[in-house]
Amino acid sequence: MPIAITERQQQQFDEDGFIIIEDALSSDHVSRLIEVVDKLDVSCRKAQEITPETAYQIRNALTYHDELFRLIDYSKMLPLVVDVMGVNIQLRTSHVDVRPPMNDYVEQELGASGSFFPWHSDGPDFGYPITNGAVPFFEVKIGYYLTDLTRHNSGAICVVRGSHKVSPKRIHDPAYQINPNDIVEVNVKPGTAMLWRTALWHCLTPNLSDQSRKCLYYGYNYRWMRPGDYDRQNPALLARCTPIQRQLLAANSAEDGVRYMDDDPAHPASRYWRPAPEDIPLRDWADEQLHVKEESGEAAS
Ligand SMILES: O=C(O)CCC(=O)C(=O)O
């Protein structure tokens, strides 16, 4: 039984590869996050030596500010992530994306190879394996959109509905035409979140609005995979995490990260592969959420 996802949302997630959640963040929450991003903007541009017109990303963003850290297990979205992926998960990536207005933009075909932001699906160097013509379900991202993206060409992400079922090798194959009816420009208001399969083909519209587009992404994969933008998080950060946060930051509950099956030193097993209950506190948390749901009679309705 799911904790929070509706049947309709699950169906859309399976078929289209994404769902949109309006008002995932309150306007106060959005303001706080914009304040954080704006502060980081100054230091980031200085550190990266980039001009105010340049778009940039900050990876492992959760380490830059508590507001960004707190989104790793944000109570409105974590239940949806667990519903679609299960409990043996971790954070693969967290990033801030800022894209200022593109004043000198020269028109390009949306997502064309060699354009400012070509169609792609996410994956490590050398790509994810392709199985039966598609990338297996390895990860999701939550996009949190902080600025107004309701207008065409305001820097919004575009996704190709259902493209998680097609090999990314075909993206720039001239023999393969993306059906324009399948392209969804995610024109959303501030505070909207999108939960999406990162195997979806995606690109960006140019930002021809008069304000910088600011958004955040939190990517989750399975604990038996590796994180993407960190190996181990800083011990001082892990020391102040809740058990669930530690799980999400790919930490184990034992220093050596190994269990000894049947207490036999000849049978070590990685806690990513064979987690002990304390390695995945999300499991008890999910049970508790379901219990509350049952008690409230919601499950029956
Ligand atoms: O929205 C963006 O700026 C980038 C989205 C993207 O390509 C990604 O998260 O993989």
PDB file of C-alpha atoms and ligand atoms in Angstrom:
ATOM      1  CA  MET A   1       0.000   0.000   0.000  1.00  0.00           C
ATOM      2  CA  PRO A   2       1.385   3.442  -0.875  1.00  0.00           C
ATOM      3  CA  ILE A   3       1.954   6.092   1.775  1.00  0.00           C
ATOM      4  CA  ALA A   4       0.928   9.118  -0.229  1.00  0.00           C
ATOM      5  CA  ILE A   5       0.899   8.616  -3.977  1.00  0.00           C
ATOM      6  CA  THR A   6      -2.538   8.330  -5.557  1.00  0.00           C
ATOM      7  CA  GLU A   7      -3.412   5.687  -8.123  1.00  0.00           C
ATOM      8  CA  ARG A   8      -3.676   8.388 -10.753  1.00  0.00           C
ATOM      9  CA  GLN A   9      -0.268   9.831  -9.880  1.00  0.00           C
ATOM     10  CA  GLN A  10       1.346   6.381  -9.914  1.00  0.00           C
ATOM     11  CA  GLN A  11      -0.160   5.675 -13.318  1.00  0.00           C
ATOM     12  CA  GLN A  12       1.086   8.996 -14.663  1.00  0.00           C
ATOM     13  CA  PHE A  13       4.520   8.402 -13.142  1.00  0.00           C
ATOM     14  CA  ASP A  14       4.720   4.988 -14.821  1.00  0.00           C
ATOM     15  CA  GLU A  15       3.375   6.103 -18.193  1.00  0.00           C
ATOM     16  CA  ASP A  16       4.566   9.698 -18.590  1.00  0.00           C
ATOM     17  CA  GLY A  17       7.567   9.460 -16.259  1.00  0.00           C
ATOM     18  CA  PHE A  18       6.725  12.501 -14.111  1.00  0.00           C
ATOM     19  CA  ILE A  19       4.168  14.069 -11.822  1.00  0.00           C
ATOM     20  CA  ILE A  20       3.713  17.709 -10.891  1.00  0.00           C
ATOM     21  CA  ILE A  21       2.920  18.723  -7.314  1.00  0.00           C
ATOM     22  CA  GLU A  22       1.632  22.253  -7.014  1.00  0.00           C
ATOM     23  CA  ASP A  23       2.270  24.176  -3.796  1.00  0.00           C
ATOM     24  CA  ALA A  24       4.826  21.642  -2.612  1.00  0.00           C
ATOM     25  CA  LEU A  25       6.570  24.621  -0.982  1.00  0.00           C
ATOM     26  CA  SER A  26       4.705  27.438   0.742  1.00  0.00           C
ATOM     27  CA  SER A  27       5.445  30.971  -0.431  1.00  0.00           C
ATOM     28  CA  ASP A  28       7.379  31.592   2.817  1.00  0.00           C
ATOM     29  CA  HIS A  29       9.473  28.518   2.155  1.00  0.00           C
ATOM     30  CA  VAL A  30      10.129  29.659  -1.419  1.00  0.00           C
ATOM     31  CA  SER A  31      11.209  33.101  -0.157  1.00  0.00           C
ATOM     32  CA  ARG A  32      13.628  31.558   2.329  1.00  0.00           C
ATOM     33  CA  LEU A  33      15.130  29.335  -0.357  1.00  0.00           C
ATOM     34  CA  ILE A  34      15.480  32.229  -2.798  1.00  0.00           C
ATOM     35  CA  GLU A  35      17.258  34.208  -0.114  1.00  0.00           C
ATOM     36  CA  VAL A  36      19.709  31.326   0.330  1.00  0.00           C
ATOM     37  CA  VAL A  37      20.237  30.941  -3.421  1.00  0.00           C
ATOM     38  CA  ASP A  38      20.795  34.687  -3.802  1.00  0.00           C
ATOM     39  CA  LYS A  39      23.417  34.680  -1.058  1.00  0.00           C
ATOM     40  CA  LEU A  40      25.154  31.700  -2.640  1.00  0.00           C
ATOM     41  CA  ASP A  41      24.989  33.447  -5.997  1.00  0.00           C
ATOM     42  CA  VAL A  42      27.445  36.084  -4.825  1.00  0.00           C
ATOM     43  CA  SER A  43      29.991  33.651  -3.393  1.00  0.00           C
ATOM     44  CA  CYS A  44      29.567  31.152  -6.199  1.00  0.00           C
ATOM     45  CA  ARG A  45      30.113  33.685  -8.977  1.00  0.00           C
ATOM     46  CA  LYS A  46      33.200  34.928  -7.176  1.00  0.00           C
ATOM     47  CA  ALA A  47      34.576  31.405  -6.629  1.00  0.00           C
ATOM     48  CA  GLN A  48      33.787  30.228 -10.158  1.00  0.00           C
ATOM     49  CA  GLU A  49      34.848  33.585 -11.642  1.00  0.00           C
ATOM     50  CA  ILE A  50      31.694  33.882 -13.728  1.00  0.00           C
ATOM     51  CA  THR A  51      29.811  36.937 -14.915  1.00  0.00           C
ATOM     52  CA  PRO A  52      26.267  37.814 -13.779  1.00  0.00           C
ATOM     53  CA  GLU A  53      24.949  36.606 -17.171  1.00  0.00           C
ATOM     54  CA  THR A  54      26.352  33.084 -16.835  1.00  0.00           C
ATOM     55  CA  ALA A  55      24.173  30.116 -15.862  1.00  0.00           C
ATOM     56  CA  TYR A  56      25.664  27.790 -13.257  1.00  0.00           C
ATOM     57  CA  GLN A  57      25.029  24.851 -10.949  1.00  0.00           C
ATOM     58  CA  ILE A  58      26.132  24.125  -7.407  1.00  0.00           C
ATOM     59  CA  ARG A  59      26.425  20.380  -6.746  1.00  0.00           C
ATOM     60  CA  ASN A  60      26.218  18.671  -3.370  1.00  0.00           C
ATOM     61  CA  ALA A  61      24.111  21.731  -2.593  1.00  0.00           C
ATOM     62  CA  LEU A  62      22.815  20.277   0.668  1.00  0.00           C
ATOM     63  CA  THR A  63      26.178  21.054   2.274  1.00  0.00           C
ATOM     64  CA  TYR A  64      25.912  24.788   1.553  1.00  0.00           C
ATOM     65  CA  HIS A  65      23.017  25.762   3.815  1.00  0.00           C
ATOM     66  CA  ASP A  66      20.645  24.208   6.340  1.00  0.00           C
ATOM     67  CA  GLU A  67      17.623  25.202   4.234  1.00  0.00           C
ATOM     68  CA  LEU A  68      19.060  23.141   1.376  1.00  0.00           C
ATOM     69  CA  PHE A  69      20.019  20.315   3.736  1.00  0.00           C
ATOM     70  CA  ARG A  70      16.506  20.110   5.185  1.00  0.00           C
ATOM     71  CA  LEU A  71      15.006  19.347   1.777  1.00  0.00           C
ATOM     72  CA  ILE A  72      16.728  15.940   1.629  1.00  0.00           C
ATOM     73  CA  ASP A  73      13.901  14.443   3.720  1.00  0.00           C
ATOM     74  CA  TYR A  74      11.232  17.069   3.145  1.00  0.00           C
ATOM     75  CA  SER A  75       8.044  15.673   4.646  1.00  0.00           C
ATOM     76  CA  LYS A  76       5.800  16.618   1.720  1.00  0.00           C
ATOM     77  CA  MET A  77       7.927  14.855  -0.880  1.00  0.00           C
ATOM     78  CA  LEU A  78       9.761  11.997   0.859  1.00  0.00           C
ATOM     79  CA  PRO A  79       6.605   9.816   1.024  1.00  0.00           C
ATOM     80  CA  LEU A  80       6.231  10.072  -2.750  1.00  0.00           C
ATOM     81  CA  VAL A  81       9.871   9.129  -3.303  1.00  0.00           C
ATOM     82  CA  VAL A  82       9.500   6.103  -1.023  1.00  0.00           C
ATOM     83  CA  ASP A  83       6.249   5.133  -2.726  1.00  0.00           C
ATOM     84  CA  VAL A  84       7.884   4.974  -6.138  1.00  0.00           C
ATOM     85  CA  MET A  85      11.302   3.618  -5.121  1.00  0.00           C
ATOM     86  CA  GLY A  86      10.944   1.745  -1.833  1.00  0.00           C
ATOM     87  CA  VAL A  87      13.005   2.274   1.299  1.00  0.00           C
ATOM     88  CA  ASN A  88      16.548   1.175   0.366  1.00  0.00           C
ATOM     89  CA  ILE A  89      17.447   4.575  -1.102  1.00  0.00           C
ATOM     90  CA  GLN A  90      19.970   7.382  -0.753  1.00  0.00           C
ATOM     91  CA  LEU A  91      20.609  10.796  -2.190  1.00  0.00           C
ATOM     92  CA  ARG A  92      22.548  10.607  -5.451  1.00  0.00           C
ATOM     93  CA  THR A  93      22.789  14.361  -5.987  1.00  0.00           C
ATOM     94  CA  SER A  94      21.513  17.743  -4.872  1.00  0.00           C
ATOM     95  CA  HIS A  95      21.928  20.857  -6.970  1.00  0.00           C
ATOM     96  CA  VAL A  96      21.077  24.501  -7.264  1.00  0.00           C
ATOM     97  CA  ASP A  97      20.531  25.692 -10.847  1.00  0.00           C
ATOM     98  CA  VAL A  98      20.538  29.385 -11.703  1.00  0.00           C
ATOM     99  CA  ARG A  99      19.896  30.598 -15.244  1.00  0.00           C
ATOM    100  CA  PRO A 100      19.864  34.370 -15.802  1.00  0.00           C
ATOM    101  CA  PRO A 101      18.011  35.979 -18.724  1.00  0.00           C
ATOM    102  CA  MET A 102      19.762  35.180 -22.012  1.00  0.00           C
ATOM    103  CA  ASN A 103      19.956  38.643 -23.499  1.00  0.00           C
ATOM    104  CA  ASP A 104      22.068  37.657 -26.503  1.00  0.00           C
ATOM    105  CA  TYR A 105      20.131  34.509 -27.338  1.00  0.00           C
ATOM    106  CA  VAL A 106      20.177  33.515 -30.989  1.00  0.00           C
ATOM    107  CA  GLU A 107      17.323  31.178 -31.830  1.00  0.00           C
ATOM    108  CA  GLN A 108      18.181  27.465 -31.843  1.00  0.00           C
ATOM    109  CA  GLU A 109      16.062  24.379 -32.270  1.00  0.00           C
ATOM    110  CA  LEU A 110      14.818  23.256 -28.839  1.00  0.00           C
ATOM    111  CA  GLY A 111      17.293  20.781 -27.320  1.00  0.00           C
ATOM    112  CA  ALA A 112      19.262  20.350 -30.547  1.00  0.00           C
ATOM    113  CA  SER A 113      22.644  18.683 -30.309  1.00  0.00           C
ATOM    114  CA  GLY A 114      25.206  21.489 -29.845  1.00  0.00           C
ATOM    115  CA  SER A 115      22.556  23.944 -28.617  1.00  0.00           C
ATOM    116  CA  PHE A 116      22.882  25.692 -25.237  1.00  0.00           C
ATOM    117  CA  PHE A 117      21.109  22.796 -23.449  1.00  0.00           C
ATOM    118  CA  PRO A 118      20.648  19.660 -25.584  1.00  0.00           C
ATOM    119  CA  TRP A 119      18.156  16.867 -24.933  1.00  0.00           C
ATOM    120  CA  HIS A 120      19.668  14.240 -22.642  1.00  0.00           C
ATOM    121  CA  SER A 121      18.752  11.785 -19.945  1.00  0.00           C
ATOM    122  CA  ASP A 122      20.793  11.625 -16.750  1.00  0.00           C
ATOM    123  CA  GLY A 123      23.475   9.022 -16.270  1.00  0.00           C
ATOM    124  CA  PRO A 124      27.087   8.464 -15.235  1.00  0.00           C
ATOM    125  CA  ASP A 125      30.037   8.508 -17.628  1.00  0.00           C
ATOM    126  CA  PHE A 126      29.699   5.632 -20.106  1.00  0.00           C
ATOM    127  CA  GLY A 127      25.936   5.654 -19.470  1.00  0.00           C
ATOM    128  CA  TYR A 128      23.540   3.425 -17.611  1.00  0.00           C
ATOM    129  CA  PRO A 129      23.059  -0.023 -19.097  1.00  0.00           C
ATOM    130  CA  ILE A 130      20.243  -0.335 -21.602  1.00  0.00           C
ATOM    131  CA  THR A 131      17.994  -3.308 -21.017  1.00  0.00           C
ATOM    132  CA  ASN A 132      15.267  -4.270 -23.462  1.00  0.00           C
ATOM    133  CA  GLY A 133      15.713  -0.961 -25.238  1.00  0.00           C
ATOM    134  CA  ALA A 134      15.449   1.300 -22.182  1.00  0.00           C
ATOM    135  CA  VAL A 135      17.275   2.358 -19.018  1.00  0.00           C
ATOM    136  CA  PRO A 136      16.014   0.335 -16.021  1.00  0.00           C
ATOM    137  CA  PHE A 137      14.391   2.326 -13.228  1.00  0.00           C
ATOM    138  CA  PHE A 138      17.411   3.493 -11.248  1.00  0.00           C
ATOM    139  CA  GLU A 139      16.583   6.938  -9.954  1.00  0.00           C
ATOM    140  CA  VAL A 140      14.236   9.883  -9.582  1.00  0.00           C
ATOM    141  CA  LYS A 141      14.726  13.563  -9.094  1.00  0.00           C
ATOM    142  CA  ILE A 142      12.575  16.116  -7.367  1.00  0.00           C
ATOM    143  CA  GLY A 143      12.758  19.506  -9.033  1.00  0.00           C
ATOM    144  CA  TYR A 144      11.718  22.445  -6.838  1.00  0.00           C
ATOM    145  CA  TYR A 145      10.914  25.519  -8.918  1.00  0.00           C
ATOM    146  CA  LEU A 146      11.421  28.768  -7.020  1.00  0.00           C
ATOM    147  CA  THR A 147      10.716  31.391  -9.668  1.00  0.00           C
ATOM    148  CA  ASP A 148       7.824  31.960 -12.040  1.00  0.00           C
ATOM    149  CA  LEU A 149       8.056  29.623 -15.023  1.00  0.00           C
ATOM    150  CA  THR A 150       4.492  29.959 -16.224  1.00  0.00           C
ATOM    151  CA  ARG A 151       5.459  31.724 -19.456  1.00  0.00           C
ATOM    152  CA  HIS A 152       6.870  30.131 -22.574  1.00  0.00           C
ATOM    153  CA  ASN A 153      10.661  30.473 -22.833  1.00  0.00           C
ATOM    154  CA  SER A 154      11.321  31.408 -19.236  1.00  0.00           C
ATOM    155  CA  GLY A 155      14.045  28.766 -18.820  1.00  0.00           C
ATOM    156  CA  ALA A 156      11.715  25.948 -17.783  1.00  0.00           C
ATOM    157  CA  ILE A 157      12.727  22.331 -18.153  1.00  0.00           C
ATOM    158  CA  CYS A 158      11.047  20.404 -20.984  1.00  0.00           C
ATOM    159  CA  VAL A 159      10.493  16.659 -20.768  1.00  0.00           C
ATOM    160  CA  VAL A 160       9.417  14.173 -23.390  1.00  0.00           C
ATOM    161  CA  ARG A 161       6.409  12.327 -22.055  1.00  0.00           C
ATOM    162  CA  GLY A 162       7.084   8.560 -21.868  1.00  0.00           C
ATOM    163  CA  SER A 163      10.680   8.847 -23.104  1.00  0.00           C
ATOM    164  CA  HIS A 164      11.982   6.832 -20.128  1.00  0.00           C
ATOM    165  CA  LYS A 165      10.794   3.852 -22.157  1.00  0.00           C
ATOM    166  CA  VAL A 166      13.107   4.681 -25.064  1.00  0.00           C
ATOM    167  CA  SER A 167      16.878   4.261 -25.157  1.00  0.00           C
ATOM    168  CA  PRO A 168      18.751   7.572 -24.657  1.00  0.00           C
ATOM    169  CA  LYS A 169      21.002   6.417 -27.488  1.00  0.00           C
ATOM    170  CA  ARG A 170      18.203   7.492 -29.819  1.00  0.00           C
ATOM    171  CA  ILE A 171      18.010  11.070 -28.569  1.00  0.00           C
ATOM    172  CA  HIS A 172      20.170  12.569 -31.283  1.00  0.00           C
ATOM    173  CA  ASP A 173      19.615   9.848 -33.868  1.00  0.00           C
ATOM    174  CA  PRO A 174      18.509  11.730 -37.007  1.00  0.00           C
ATOM    175  CA  ALA A 175      16.279   8.764 -37.872  1.00  0.00           C
ATOM    176  CA  TYR A 176      14.319   9.287 -34.642  1.00  0.00           C
ATOM    177  CA  GLN A 177      11.958  12.236 -34.437  1.00  0.00           C
ATOM    178  CA  ILE A 178      10.637  13.343 -31.060  1.00  0.00           C
ATOM    179  CA  ASN A 179       6.878  13.694 -31.398  1.00  0.00           C
ATOM    180  CA  PRO A 180       6.239  17.420 -30.670  1.00  0.00           C
ATOM    181  CA  ASN A 181       2.995  16.436 -28.933  1.00  0.00           C
ATOM    182  CA  ASP A 182       5.039  14.544 -26.348  1.00  0.00           C
ATOM    183  CA  ILE A 183       7.150  17.567 -25.389  1.00  0.00           C
ATOM    184  CA  VAL A 184       5.965  19.112 -22.133  1.00  0.00           C
ATOM    185  CA  GLU A 185       7.329  22.526 -21.183  1.00  0.00           C
ATOM    186  CA  VAL A 186       7.060  22.536 -17.408  1.00  0.00           C
ATOM    187  CA  ASN A 187       5.436  25.955 -17.058  1.00  0.00           C
ATOM    188  CA  VAL A 188       4.817  26.136 -13.340  1.00  0.00           C
ATOM    189  CA  LYS A 189       4.469  28.718 -10.632  1.00  0.00           C
ATOM    190  CA  PRO A 190       6.928  29.144  -7.744  1.00  0.00           C
ATOM    191  CA  GLY A 191       6.653  26.431  -5.098  1.00  0.00           C
ATOM    192  CA  THR A 192       5.785  23.681  -7.577  1.00  0.00           C
ATOM    193  CA  ALA A 193       7.706  20.411  -7.461  1.00  0.00           C
ATOM    194  CA  MET A 194       8.135  17.774 -10.125  1.00  0.00           C
ATOM    195  CA  LEU A 195       8.923  14.156  -9.301  1.00  0.00           C
ATOM    196  CA  TRP A 196      10.443  12.592 -12.389  1.00  0.00           C
ATOM    197  CA  ARG A 197      12.341   9.645 -13.672  1.00  0.00           C
ATOM    198  CA  THR A 198      15.710  10.937 -14.738  1.00  0.00           C
ATOM    199  CA  ALA A 199      15.733   8.545 -17.691  1.00  0.00           C
ATOM    200  CA  LEU A 200      13.210  10.992 -19.202  1.00  0.00           C
ATOM    201  CA  TRP A 201      14.697  12.970 -22.034  1.00  0.00           C
ATOM    202  CA  HIS A 202      14.903  16.570 -20.970  1.00  0.00           C
ATOM    203  CA  CYS A 203      16.283  19.937 -22.043  1.00  0.00           C
ATOM    204  CA  LEU A 204      15.626  23.606 -21.258  1.00  0.00           C
ATOM    205  CA  THR A 205      13.840  26.442 -22.985  1.00  0.00           C
ATOM    206  CA  PRO A 206      15.952  29.587 -23.235  1.00  0.00           C
ATOM    207  CA  ASN A 207      15.361  32.088 -20.488  1.00  0.00           C
ATOM    208  CA  LEU A 208      13.958  35.052 -22.404  1.00  0.00           C
ATOM    209  CA  SER A 209      12.173  36.433 -19.349  1.00  0.00           C
ATOM    210  CA  ASP A 210      13.542  39.347 -17.368  1.00  0.00           C
ATOM    211  CA  GLN A 211      14.350  37.368 -14.216  1.00  0.00           C
ATOM    212  CA  SER A 212      16.842  34.648 -13.298  1.00  0.00           C
ATOM    213  CA  ARG A 213      15.368  31.176 -13.182  1.00  0.00           C
ATOM    214  CA  LYS A 214      16.222  29.508  -9.857  1.00  0.00           C
ATOM    215  CA  CYS A 215      15.513  25.902  -9.036  1.00  0.00           C
ATOM    216  CA  LEU A 216      16.754  22.992  -6.951  1.00  0.00           C
ATOM    217  CA  TYR A 217      17.079  19.304  -7.727  1.00  0.00           C
ATOM    218  CA  TYR A 218      17.338  16.366  -5.335  1.00  0.00           C
ATOM    219  CA  GLY A 219      18.115  13.013  -6.962  1.00  0.00           C
ATOM    220  CA  TYR A 220      17.582   9.672  -5.203  1.00  0.00           C
ATOM    221  CA  ASN A 221      18.944   6.295  -6.249  1.00  0.00           C
ATOM    222  CA  TYR A 222      19.288   2.900  -4.610  1.00  0.00           C
ATOM    223  CA  ARG A 223      21.764   2.309  -1.778  1.00  0.00           C
ATOM    224  CA  TRP A 224      23.440  -0.436  -3.784  1.00  0.00           C
ATOM    225  CA  MET A 225      24.449   2.186  -6.338  1.00  0.00           C
ATOM    226  CA  ARG A 226      26.932   4.998  -5.650  1.00  0.00           C
ATOM    227  CA  PRO A 227      26.191   8.634  -4.889  1.00  0.00           C
ATOM    228  CA  GLY A 228      26.900  11.026  -7.744  1.00  0.00           C
ATOM    229  CA  ASP A 229      28.275  14.235  -6.303  1.00  0.00           C
ATOM    230  CA  TYR A 230      29.906  12.976  -3.119  1.00  0.00           C
ATOM    231  CA  ASP A 231      31.549   9.805  -1.944  1.00  0.00           C
ATOM    232  CA  ARG A 232      31.210  10.270   1.810  1.00  0.00           C
ATOM    233  CA  GLN A 233      29.704  13.308   3.400  1.00  0.00           C
ATOM    234  CA  ASN A 234      31.657  15.227   6.015  1.00  0.00           C
ATOM    235  CA  PRO A 235      31.650  13.328   9.388  1.00  0.00           C
ATOM    236  CA  ALA A 236      30.682  16.543  11.212  1.00  0.00           C
ATOM    237  CA  LEU A 237      27.577  16.819   9.033  1.00  0.00           C
ATOM    238  CA  LEU A 238      26.703  13.141   9.522  1.00  0.00           C
ATOM    239  CA  ALA A 239      27.120  13.516  13.289  1.00  0.00           C
ATOM    240  CA  ARG A 240      24.226  15.971  13.462  1.00  0.00           C
ATOM    241  CA  CYS A 241      21.883  14.001  11.183  1.00  0.00           C
ATOM    242  CA  THR A 242      18.860  11.990  12.214  1.00  0.00           C
ATOM    243  CA  PRO A 243      19.112   8.267  11.391  1.00  0.00           C
ATOM    244  CA  ILE A 244      16.965   8.828   8.270  1.00  0.00           C
ATOM    245  CA  GLN A 245      19.146  11.693   7.124  1.00  0.00           C
ATOM    246  CA  ARG A 246      22.230   9.533   7.651  1.00  0.00           C
ATOM    247  CA  GLN A 247      20.674   6.818   5.521  1.00  0.00           C
ATOM    248  CA  LEU A 248      19.876   9.350   2.808  1.00  0.00           C
ATOM    249  CA  LEU A 249      23.455  10.576   2.913  1.00  0.00           C
ATOM    250  CA  ALA A 250      24.680   7.052   2.140  1.00  0.00           C
ATOM    251  CA  ALA A 251      26.133   6.391   5.602  1.00  0.00           C
ATOM    252  CA  ASN A 252      25.982   3.029   7.305  1.00  0.00           C
ATOM    253  CA  SER A 253      25.261   2.304  10.933  1.00  0.00           C
ATOM    254  CA  ALA A 254      28.656   0.554  11.400  1.00  0.00           C
ATOM    255  CA  GLU A 255      32.056   2.053  10.792  1.00  0.00           C
ATOM    256  CA  ASP A 256      33.261  -0.692   8.425  1.00  0.00           C
ATOM    257  CA  GLY A 257      29.962  -0.713   6.463  1.00  0.00           C
ATOM    258  CA  VAL A 258      29.834  -4.508   6.609  1.00  0.00           C
ATOM    259  CA  ARG A 259      27.655  -7.102   8.340  1.00  0.00           C
ATOM    260  CA  TYR A 260      28.896 -10.587   9.158  1.00  0.00           C
ATOM    261  CA  MET A 261      26.164 -12.979   8.141  1.00  0.00           C
ATOM    262  CA  ASP A 262      25.451 -15.509  10.926  1.00  0.00           C
ATOM    263  CA  ASP A 263      28.317 -13.785  12.810  1.00  0.00           C
ATOM    264  CA  ASP A 264      30.724 -15.633  10.524  1.00  0.00           C
ATOM    265  CA  PRO A 265      33.829 -13.582   9.633  1.00  0.00           C
ATOM    266  CA  ALA A 266      34.054 -15.573   6.392  1.00  0.00           C
ATOM    267  CA  HIS A 267      30.692 -14.102   5.286  1.00  0.00           C
ATOM    268  CA  PRO A 268      30.935 -10.336   5.201  1.00  0.00           C
ATOM    269  CA  ALA A 269      28.155  -8.538   3.357  1.00  0.00           C
ATOM    270  CA  SER A 270      28.088  -4.872   2.493  1.00  0.00           C
ATOM    271  CA  ARG A 271      25.343  -2.985   4.296  1.00  0.00           C
ATOM    272  CA  TYR A 272      24.359  -1.495   0.960  1.00  0.00           C
ATOM    273  CA  TRP A 273      23.648  -4.947  -0.363  1.00  0.00           C
ATOM    274  CA  ARG A 274      22.322  -6.566   2.834  1.00  0.00           C
ATOM    275  CA  PRO A 275      21.220  -3.725   5.084  1.00  0.00           C
ATOM    276  CA  ALA A 276      20.588  -4.361   8.758  1.00  0.00           C
ATOM    277  CA  PRO A 277      17.354  -2.762   9.991  1.00  0.00           C
ATOM    278  CA  GLU A 278      19.329   0.098  11.567  1.00  0.00           C
ATOM    279  CA  ASP A 279      20.894   0.931   8.171  1.00  0.00           C
ATOM    280  CA  ILE A 280      17.507   1.705   6.669  1.00  0.00           C
ATOM    281  CA  PRO A 281      15.430   3.542   9.280  1.00  0.00           C
ATOM    282  CA  LEU A 282      13.210   4.615   6.409  1.00  0.00           C
ATOM    283  CA  ARG A 283      11.649   1.185   6.628  1.00  0.00           C
ATOM    284  CA  ASP A 284      10.253   1.727  10.135  1.00  0.00           C
ATOM    285  CA  TRP A 285       9.320   5.258   9.146  1.00  0.00           C
ATOM    286  CA  ALA A 286       7.344   3.956   6.138  1.00  0.00           C
ATOM    287  CA  ASP A 287       5.581   1.373   8.336  1.00  0.00           C
ATOM    288  CA  GLU A 288       4.687   4.122  10.767  1.00  0.00           C
ATOM    289  CA  GLN A 289       3.289   6.320   7.983  1.00  0.00           C
ATOM    290  CA  LEU A 290       1.135   3.445   6.771  1.00  0.00           C
ATOM    291  CA  HIS A 291      -0.028   2.716  10.288  1.00  0.00           C
ATOM    292  CA  VAL A 292      -1.104   6.332  10.755  1.00  0.00           C
ATOM    293  CA  LYS A 293      -2.879   6.203   7.407  1.00  0.00           C
ATOM    294  CA  GLU A 294      -4.727   3.021   8.391  1.00  0.00           C
ATOM    295  CA  GLU A 295      -5.667   4.394  11.787  1.00  0.00           C
ATOM    296  CA  SER A 296      -7.090   7.515  10.208  1.00  0.00           C
ATOM    297  CA  GLY A 297      -9.262   5.325   7.961  1.00  0.00           C
ATOM    298  CA  GLU A 298      -7.691   6.851   4.860  1.00  0.00           C
ATOM    299  CA  ALA A 299      -6.629   3.452   3.543  1.00  0.00           C
ATOM    300  CA  ALA A 300     -10.236   2.335   3.282  1.00  0.00           C
ATOM    301  CA  SER A 301     -11.446   5.383   1.374  1.00  0.00           C
TER     302      SER A 301
HETATM  303  O1  LIG B   1      16.632  22.540 -14.898  1.00  0.00           O
HETATM  304  C1  LIG B   1      17.864  22.563 -15.086  1.00  0.00           C
HETATM  305  O2  LIG B   1      18.529  23.600 -15.060  1.00  0.00           O
HETATM  306  C2  LIG B   1      18.655  21.323 -15.351  1.00  0.00           C
HETATM  307  C3  LIG B   1      17.875  20.085 -15.230  1.00  0.00           C
HETATM  308  C4  LIG B   1      18.708  18.921 -15.594  1.00  0.00           C
HETATM  309  O3  LIG B   1      19.196  18.795 -16.702  1.00  0.00           O
HETATM  310  C5  LIG B   1      18.929  17.880 -14.626  1.00  0.00           C
HETATM  311  O4  LIG B   1      18.581  18.051 -13.447  1.00  0.00           O
HETATM  312  O5  LIG B   1      19.462  16.817 -15.003  1.00  0.00           O
END
